[in-house]
Each structure stands twice: as structure tokens, then as C-alpha cells.
Coordinates of C-alpha atoms in Angstrom, one line a residue:
M1313 CA 0.0 0.0 0.0
S1314 CA 1.4 3.4 -1.0
T1315 CA 2.4 5.7 1.8
Q1316 CA 1.4 8.7 -0.3
K1317 CA -2.3 8.1 -0.1
K1318 CA -3.9 9.9 2.8
I1319 CA -5.7 7.5 5.2
V1320 CA -8.5 8.9 7.3
V1321 CA -9.5 7.0 10.4
C1322 CA -12.8 8.2 11.9
G1323 CA -13.2 7.2 15.5
A1324 CA -9.5 7.1 16.0
G1325 CA -9.7 8.2 19.6
G1326 CA -11.7 5.1 20.4
F1327 CA -10.7 1.5 21.2
I1328 CA -10.6 -0.1 17.7
G1329 CA -9.6 3.1 15.9
G1330 CA -6.6 3.7 18.2
H1331 CA -5.3 0.1 17.6
L1332 CA -5.9 0.6 13.8
V1333 CA -3.8 3.8 13.7
A1334 CA -1.1 2.1 15.8
D1335 CA -0.9 -0.8 13.3
L1336 CA -0.8 1.5 10.3
L1337 CA 2.1 3.3 11.8
R1338 CA 3.9 0.0 12.4
Q1339 CA 3.5 -0.6 8.7
G1340 CA 5.3 2.6 7.9
Q1341 CA 2.2 4.7 7.1
T1342 CA 2.5 8.3 8.2
N1343 CA 0.1 10.1 5.9
I1344 CA -2.7 9.6 8.4
R1345 CA -5.5 11.9 9.6
A1346 CA -7.0 10.7 12.8
V1347 CA -10.4 12.1 13.8
D1348 CA -12.6 11.7 16.9
I1349 CA -15.3 13.7 18.8
K1350 CA -13.4 13.4 22.1
P1351 CA -10.9 16.1 23.1
L1352 CA -7.4 15.0 22.2
G1353 CA -6.5 14.4 25.8
E1354 CA -9.2 11.8 26.2
W1355 CA -8.2 9.6 23.2
F1356 CA -7.3 6.0 24.2
Q1357 CA -4.2 6.3 22.0
K1358 CA -2.9 9.4 20.3
F1359 CA 0.2 9.6 18.0
D1360 CA 2.1 12.9 17.5
K1361 CA 3.6 12.0 14.1
I1362 CA 0.2 12.3 12.4
E1363 CA -2.6 14.8 12.0
N1364 CA -5.1 14.6 14.9
L1365 CA -8.4 16.4 14.7
S1366 CA -11.2 16.7 17.3
L1367 CA -14.4 17.0 15.2
D1368 CA -18.1 16.1 15.7
L1369 CA -18.7 13.9 12.7
G1370 CA -22.4 14.1 13.2
E1371 CA -22.1 17.5 11.5
K1372 CA -21.8 17.7 7.7
A1373 CA -19.2 20.4 7.7
A1374 CA -17.0 18.4 10.0
C1375 CA -17.2 15.4 7.8
E1376 CA -16.2 17.4 4.8
K1377 CA -13.2 18.8 6.7
A1378 CA -12.2 15.3 7.9
L1379 CA -12.2 13.8 4.4
E1380 CA -10.7 16.6 2.3
G1381 CA -7.7 15.1 0.5
G1382 CA -8.5 11.7 1.8
S1383 CA -8.1 8.5 -0.3
L1384 CA -8.8 5.6 2.1
V1385 CA -11.4 6.2 4.8
Y1386 CA -12.1 3.9 7.8
N1387 CA -15.4 4.8 9.5
L1388 CA -15.2 3.4 13.0
A1389 CA -17.0 6.4 14.6
A1390 CA -20.2 5.7 16.6
D1391 CA -22.0 6.5 19.8
M1392 CA -22.0 3.0 21.3
G1393 CA -20.9 0.7 24.1
G1394 CA -21.7 -2.7 25.5
M1395 CA -25.2 -4.1 26.1
G1396 CA -25.7 -1.9 29.2
F1397 CA -25.3 1.2 27.0
I1398 CA -27.1 0.2 23.8
E1399 CA -30.2 -1.1 25.6
N1400 CA -30.7 2.2 27.5
N1401 CA -29.6 4.7 24.8
K1402 CA -31.5 3.7 21.7
A1403 CA -32.0 7.2 20.4
L1404 CA -28.4 8.2 20.8
C1405 CA -27.4 5.0 18.9
M1406 CA -29.8 5.8 16.1
L1407 CA -28.4 9.4 15.8
T1408 CA -25.1 7.8 14.7
V1409 CA -26.8 7.5 11.3
L1410 CA -25.8 11.1 10.8
I1411 CA -22.1 10.2 11.0
N1412 CA -22.1 7.6 8.2
T1413 CA -24.5 9.6 6.1
H1414 CA -22.5 12.8 6.2
L1415 CA -19.2 10.8 5.7
L1416 CA -20.6 9.1 2.6
M1417 CA -21.7 12.4 1.2
A1418 CA -18.2 13.9 1.9
A1419 CA -16.5 10.9 0.4
K1420 CA -18.5 11.3 -2.8
K1421 CA -17.7 15.0 -2.9
H1422 CA -14.0 14.6 -2.3
G1423 CA -13.6 11.6 -4.6
V1424 CA -12.5 9.1 -1.9
E1425 CA -11.0 5.9 -3.4
R1426 CA -12.3 3.4 -0.8
F1427 CA -14.6 3.7 2.2
F1428 CA -14.8 1.1 5.0
Y1429 CA -17.8 1.0 7.3
S1430 CA -17.7 -0.9 10.7
S1431 CA -21.1 -2.5 11.1
S1432 CA -22.1 -5.0 13.8
A1433 CA -23.5 -8.5 14.5
C1434 CA -26.4 -6.6 16.1
V1435 CA -27.9 -6.3 12.6
Y1436 CA -28.8 -10.0 12.7
A1437 CA -32.5 -11.0 13.1
A1438 CA -33.5 -11.5 16.7
D1439 CA -35.5 -14.7 15.9
K1440 CA -32.3 -16.4 14.9
Q1441 CA -30.7 -15.7 18.3
V1442 CA -33.2 -17.0 20.8
N1443 CA -31.3 -20.2 21.8
P1444 CA -28.0 -20.3 23.6
D1445 CA -27.1 -23.3 21.4
V1446 CA -27.3 -21.0 18.4
T1447 CA -26.5 -21.9 14.8
A1448 CA -23.7 -19.6 13.7
L1449 CA -25.0 -16.6 11.9
K1450 CA -24.4 -16.3 8.1
E1451 CA -24.4 -13.0 6.4
A1452 CA -27.8 -13.7 4.8
D1453 CA -29.4 -14.0 8.3
A1454 CA -29.7 -10.2 8.5
Y1455 CA -32.8 -10.5 6.4
P1456 CA -35.8 -10.5 6.8
A1457 CA -34.8 -7.7 9.0
M1458 CA -35.3 -7.8 12.8
A1459 CA -32.2 -6.1 14.1
E1460 CA -31.2 -5.2 17.6
D1461 CA -33.5 -2.3 18.5
G1462 CA -31.8 1.1 18.1
Y1463 CA -28.1 0.3 17.6
G1464 CA -28.7 -2.7 15.3
W1465 CA -31.2 -0.9 13.1
E1466 CA -28.8 2.1 12.6
K1467 CA -26.1 -0.3 11.6
L1468 CA -28.3 -2.1 9.1
F1469 CA -29.5 1.2 7.6
S1470 CA -26.0 2.4 7.2
E1471 CA -24.9 -0.8 5.5
R1472 CA -27.7 -0.1 2.9
M1473 CA -26.4 3.5 2.5
C1474 CA -23.0 2.1 1.7
R1475 CA -24.5 -0.3 -0.9
H1476 CA -26.5 2.4 -2.6
F1477 CA -23.6 4.9 -2.7
T1478 CA -21.7 2.2 -4.5
E1479 CA -24.5 1.4 -6.9
D1480 CA -25.6 5.0 -7.6
F1481 CA -22.3 7.0 -7.4
G1482 CA -19.6 4.4 -7.9
L1483 CA -18.0 5.0 -4.4
L1484 CA -16.1 1.8 -3.5
T1485 CA -17.4 0.7 -0.1
R1486 CA -16.5 -2.2 2.2
V1487 CA -18.6 -3.3 5.2
A1488 CA -17.6 -5.6 8.1
R1489 CA -19.9 -6.9 10.7
Y1490 CA -17.9 -6.9 13.9
H1491 CA -18.6 -9.5 16.5
N1492 CA -17.7 -8.5 20.1
V1493 CA -14.2 -7.0 19.8
Y1494 CA -12.1 -6.9 23.0
G1495 CA -8.5 -6.3 24.1
P1496 CA -6.2 -3.9 26.0
I1497 CA -6.3 -0.1 25.9
G1498 CA -10.1 0.0 26.0
T1499 CA -13.1 0.8 28.2
Y1500 CA -13.6 -1.4 31.2
E1501 CA -15.8 0.7 33.4
G1502 CA -18.3 3.5 33.2
G1503 CA -21.2 1.8 31.5
R1504 CA -19.9 1.5 27.9
E1505 CA -17.6 -1.5 28.5
K1506 CA -18.3 -4.9 26.8
A1507 CA -18.5 -8.3 28.5
P1508 CA -14.8 -9.4 28.5
A1509 CA -13.6 -6.1 29.9
A1510 CA -16.5 -6.0 32.4
I1511 CA -15.8 -9.5 33.6
C1512 CA -12.1 -8.9 33.9
R1513 CA -12.7 -5.8 36.0
K1514 CA -15.2 -7.5 38.3
V1515 CA -12.8 -10.5 38.8
I1516 CA -9.9 -8.1 39.5
T1517 CA -12.0 -6.0 41.9
A1518 CA -13.1 -9.1 43.8
K1519 CA -9.6 -10.4 44.1
L1520 CA -8.1 -7.1 45.3
S1521 CA -10.9 -6.4 47.7
G1522 CA -11.0 -9.9 49.2
K1523 CA -14.8 -10.1 48.6
H1524 CA -14.9 -13.1 46.4
E1525 CA -18.2 -12.5 44.7
I1526 CA -19.2 -11.5 41.2
E1527 CA -22.4 -10.2 39.7
I1528 CA -23.2 -11.7 36.3
W1529 CA -25.9 -10.1 34.0
G1530 CA -28.4 -12.8 33.0
D1531 CA -28.3 -16.5 33.9
G1532 CA -24.8 -17.0 32.5
H1533 CA -26.0 -19.4 29.8
Q1534 CA -26.0 -16.7 27.1
T1535 CA -23.5 -17.6 24.3
R1536 CA -21.2 -15.3 22.4
S1537 CA -18.0 -15.3 20.4
F1538 CA -15.3 -12.7 21.3
Q1539 CA -12.7 -11.4 18.8
Y1540 CA -9.3 -10.1 20.0
I1541 CA -8.4 -6.7 18.8
D1542 CA -5.4 -7.8 16.7
D1543 CA -7.6 -10.1 14.6
C1544 CA -10.1 -7.3 14.2
V1545 CA -7.5 -4.8 13.0
M1546 CA -5.9 -7.3 10.5
G1547 CA -9.3 -8.3 9.2
T1548 CA -10.5 -4.8 8.8
Q1549 CA -7.5 -4.0 6.6
K1550 CA -7.9 -7.2 4.6
I1551 CA -11.5 -6.4 3.9
M1552 CA -10.7 -2.8 3.0
H1553 CA -8.2 -3.8 0.4
S1554 CA -10.0 -6.8 -0.9
A1555 CA -11.0 -7.1 -4.5
N1556 CA -14.0 -9.4 -4.0
V1557 CA -15.6 -8.6 -0.6
T1558 CA -18.4 -6.5 -2.1
M1559 CA -21.1 -7.3 0.5
P1560 CA -21.3 -7.0 4.3
I1561 CA -19.2 -9.8 5.8
N1562 CA -18.7 -11.2 9.2
L1563 CA -15.6 -10.3 11.1
G1564 CA -15.5 -12.3 14.3
S1565 CA -14.2 -15.4 16.1
S1566 CA -16.2 -18.6 15.7
E1567 CA -15.1 -19.8 19.1
M1568 CA -18.4 -19.7 21.0
V1569 CA -18.6 -19.7 24.8
T1570 CA -21.2 -19.1 27.5
I1571 CA -20.8 -16.1 29.8
N1572 CA -20.2 -18.6 32.6
Q1573 CA -17.3 -20.0 30.6
L1574 CA -16.0 -16.5 30.1
V1575 CA -16.0 -16.0 33.8
D1576 CA -14.3 -19.4 34.2
L1577 CA -11.4 -18.2 32.0
A1578 CA -11.1 -14.9 33.9
E1579 CA -11.0 -16.8 37.3
E1580 CA -8.4 -19.1 36.0
I1581 CA -6.2 -16.2 34.9
A1582 CA -6.7 -14.5 38.3
G1583 CA -6.2 -17.7 40.3
V1584 CA -9.5 -17.2 42.2
K1585 CA -12.9 -18.8 42.5
L1586 CA -15.8 -16.5 43.1
K1587 CA -19.4 -16.8 44.3
R1588 CA -21.6 -16.0 41.3
N1589 CA -24.7 -13.8 41.8
Y1590 CA -27.0 -13.7 38.7
N1591 CA -28.8 -10.5 38.0
L1592 CA -31.7 -11.6 35.8
K1593 CA -33.1 -8.1 35.5
A1594 CA -29.9 -6.6 34.0
P1595 CA -29.5 -6.1 30.2
K1596 CA -28.2 -9.3 28.6
G1597 CA -28.9 -9.1 24.9
V1598 CA -29.8 -12.1 22.8
N1599 CA -29.6 -15.6 24.1
G1600 CA -27.1 -16.8 21.6
R1601 CA -24.8 -15.4 18.9
N1602 CA -21.8 -16.8 17.0
S1603 CA -20.0 -15.9 13.7
D1604 CA -20.2 -18.2 10.7
N1605 CA -16.9 -17.6 9.0
T1606 CA -17.6 -19.6 5.8
L1607 CA -17.7 -16.5 3.6
I1608 CA -14.6 -14.8 4.9
Q1609 CA -12.6 -18.1 4.6
K1610 CA -13.8 -18.4 1.0
L1611 CA -13.1 -14.8 -0.1
L1612 CA -10.0 -14.0 2.0
G1613 CA -8.6 -17.4 2.8
W1614 CA -8.4 -16.2 6.4
E1615 CA -10.4 -15.8 9.6
P1616 CA -9.8 -14.6 13.2
S1617 CA -7.7 -17.2 15.0
I1618 CA -6.5 -15.8 18.3
S1619 CA -8.0 -17.9 21.1
L1620 CA -10.2 -16.4 23.7
K1621 CA -7.9 -17.7 26.5
S1622 CA -4.8 -16.0 24.9
G1623 CA -6.6 -12.7 24.2
L1624 CA -8.4 -12.6 27.6
E1625 CA -5.1 -13.1 29.5
K1626 CA -3.6 -10.1 27.7
T1627 CA -6.7 -8.0 28.3
Y1628 CA -6.8 -9.0 32.0
R1629 CA -3.2 -8.1 32.6
W1630 CA -3.7 -4.7 31.0
I1631 CA -6.8 -3.9 33.1
Y1632 CA -5.2 -5.2 36.3
D1633 CA -2.1 -3.0 35.7
D1634 CA -4.3 0.0 35.0
I1635 CA -6.5 -0.5 38.0
T1636 CA -3.6 -1.0 40.4
A1637 CA -1.7 1.9 39.0
K1638 CA -4.6 4.2 40.0
K1639 CA -4.7 3.1 43.6

């Protein structure tokens, strides 16, 4: 990939965006514009060798400024979080539609070469996710549409926007449906954290406090697959530069576990056993979700492969170090 083409990463101050910028820099890319709504001092990762802009991409003028001169655009920007956030902030999640809409308009205006959109497994139909022993979700399972209320519907609509900008205006778009991305240098408290980070934090807190109990949202039998950040960053770039991934495609691990098994792994890493208290009234999402990777294997000859045990241990160590450094 040429180092002369300007790469724009939207949502660069967030978890995935920060790791993507870091990886691009490791590859020798320096012609990068990083954009996020957060003040620069609040970015998860910020790199001084590149252009960093604090802009509200919900505004059309900000999107035009962000994409001016850009060639390759990664749109990772969204108002989102884990299940505790998206179930209680449906309107905010829906308003994210302004970001992708205005970015697509700006991409068309500025003649952007390629546009990547980060969608989500939350687009999948709810009636295909009612059983913990779920059949892995194929890309076609998003229709007939019955997406996650709020967040999932916004993602599905924005996927269609990408498709129609390609069909009507010739803008080359790529769409990946992320499945539960986790890893170090991310949110683990405050309400927007996802399950792996939340479980790590709860296990660490229980161990440090000596109160060996943990609250689990739901009955613990819900199933999910969790994708380590390094696989997500690699897959994102493979999809962006692919010649034949012209439709939304799963980007996730196919290693399915129950939430109880996720807790088992965190306890093993911590060297503790905790009493489990199940909060059946807490947000828990669908009963079962897993990624069918048949299509990504066929089109890219690749799929996420970092095991949950390996990735969770790295995540746990980072959260543990961050928590203890603040004490």
C-alpha cells in the first residue's frame, strides 16, 4: 500500500480506531489523519507523528473537513458501548446514522478511493438468536430484518447506505460486521464496556478487595464469540483492500462460549474462584450469537484465529495493571 495516499481514520480516539492507527504506523504509514469527537487528551491512543483532529462527525461540515484530500477512509465512529449502554440509549445510537450519512456524502464530494464501514453483528435477526445453542450466523441471516432495537437498526440502515452509494455513485465501499471486539487499551468501566472487559474488571476487583463474589448479568448461559483486537485490525484492513468482498461480511471469532465459561477463564487467569450472583433483570442481549466464517474463509482465505484464552489473558493483565496503578 502506498504511503502517499492519505488514510483517514474516523473514531481514531476510540478503542478499535486507536489500535488501527497504531498498526498503520507500524507498517510505515505516516500520511494519516485521525479524527474523533473526544478532546485529544481523552483519546485512548494518540500519536504525535500524524494529523489529529477533534471533530463532531455528526455535523456535515466536520465530515467534509475530515475527508478533504483523503483517499482511504475507515469509518469506526459511533456512539456506542456494551449491552448496558445500547439497551438504554437507543435514540443516541440511532443518531449515529448522521455520521455515516455525512461521511458518505463527503466521500462522494472529495472523490475518496475506498470507504470502510464498521457494522455490527447486532444487525442480525432476533428470531435467529433465541437459543444459547445457536446456529452460527451467516451474512444472509440479517434478512428479513429484525435487528437489535436502536443500535442494530442504525447499523443495518448504514450498510444499505454504503451499498447504494456504490450502486448510484460508484463509491467503492467495504462493510464488516464486527462480533464483540475486546482487548487492552479499551473501556472497562463507566457503562460502555463490553462483557470481556467488564468480567475482567469484576474479577480483579473481587480479588483485590478480598470479597470473592461477582455479579453476572443474565443467567450466564447466554452464548457469544469474542474477537481479539489484533484479529479485528488485521481483518479490517484485509476487507478494506479486498477485490472481491463487495457485500457486508462477518468479522468475528467462531469460538463460542457461554458467559459462565468467560468467567471461568477470567477466574483461571486471576487464580481465584468466586461466588456468582446472577442479575436476571440486567441487560443481557440475545440468548445466543456466533459468527459463521464460511464466507470470509472463502473470499480472503483467512479468519480470526487468536484464542479467547490467549486474548483474555492479555486483556486481564492490562486492566489489572491500569486498576492497580490508579490506587
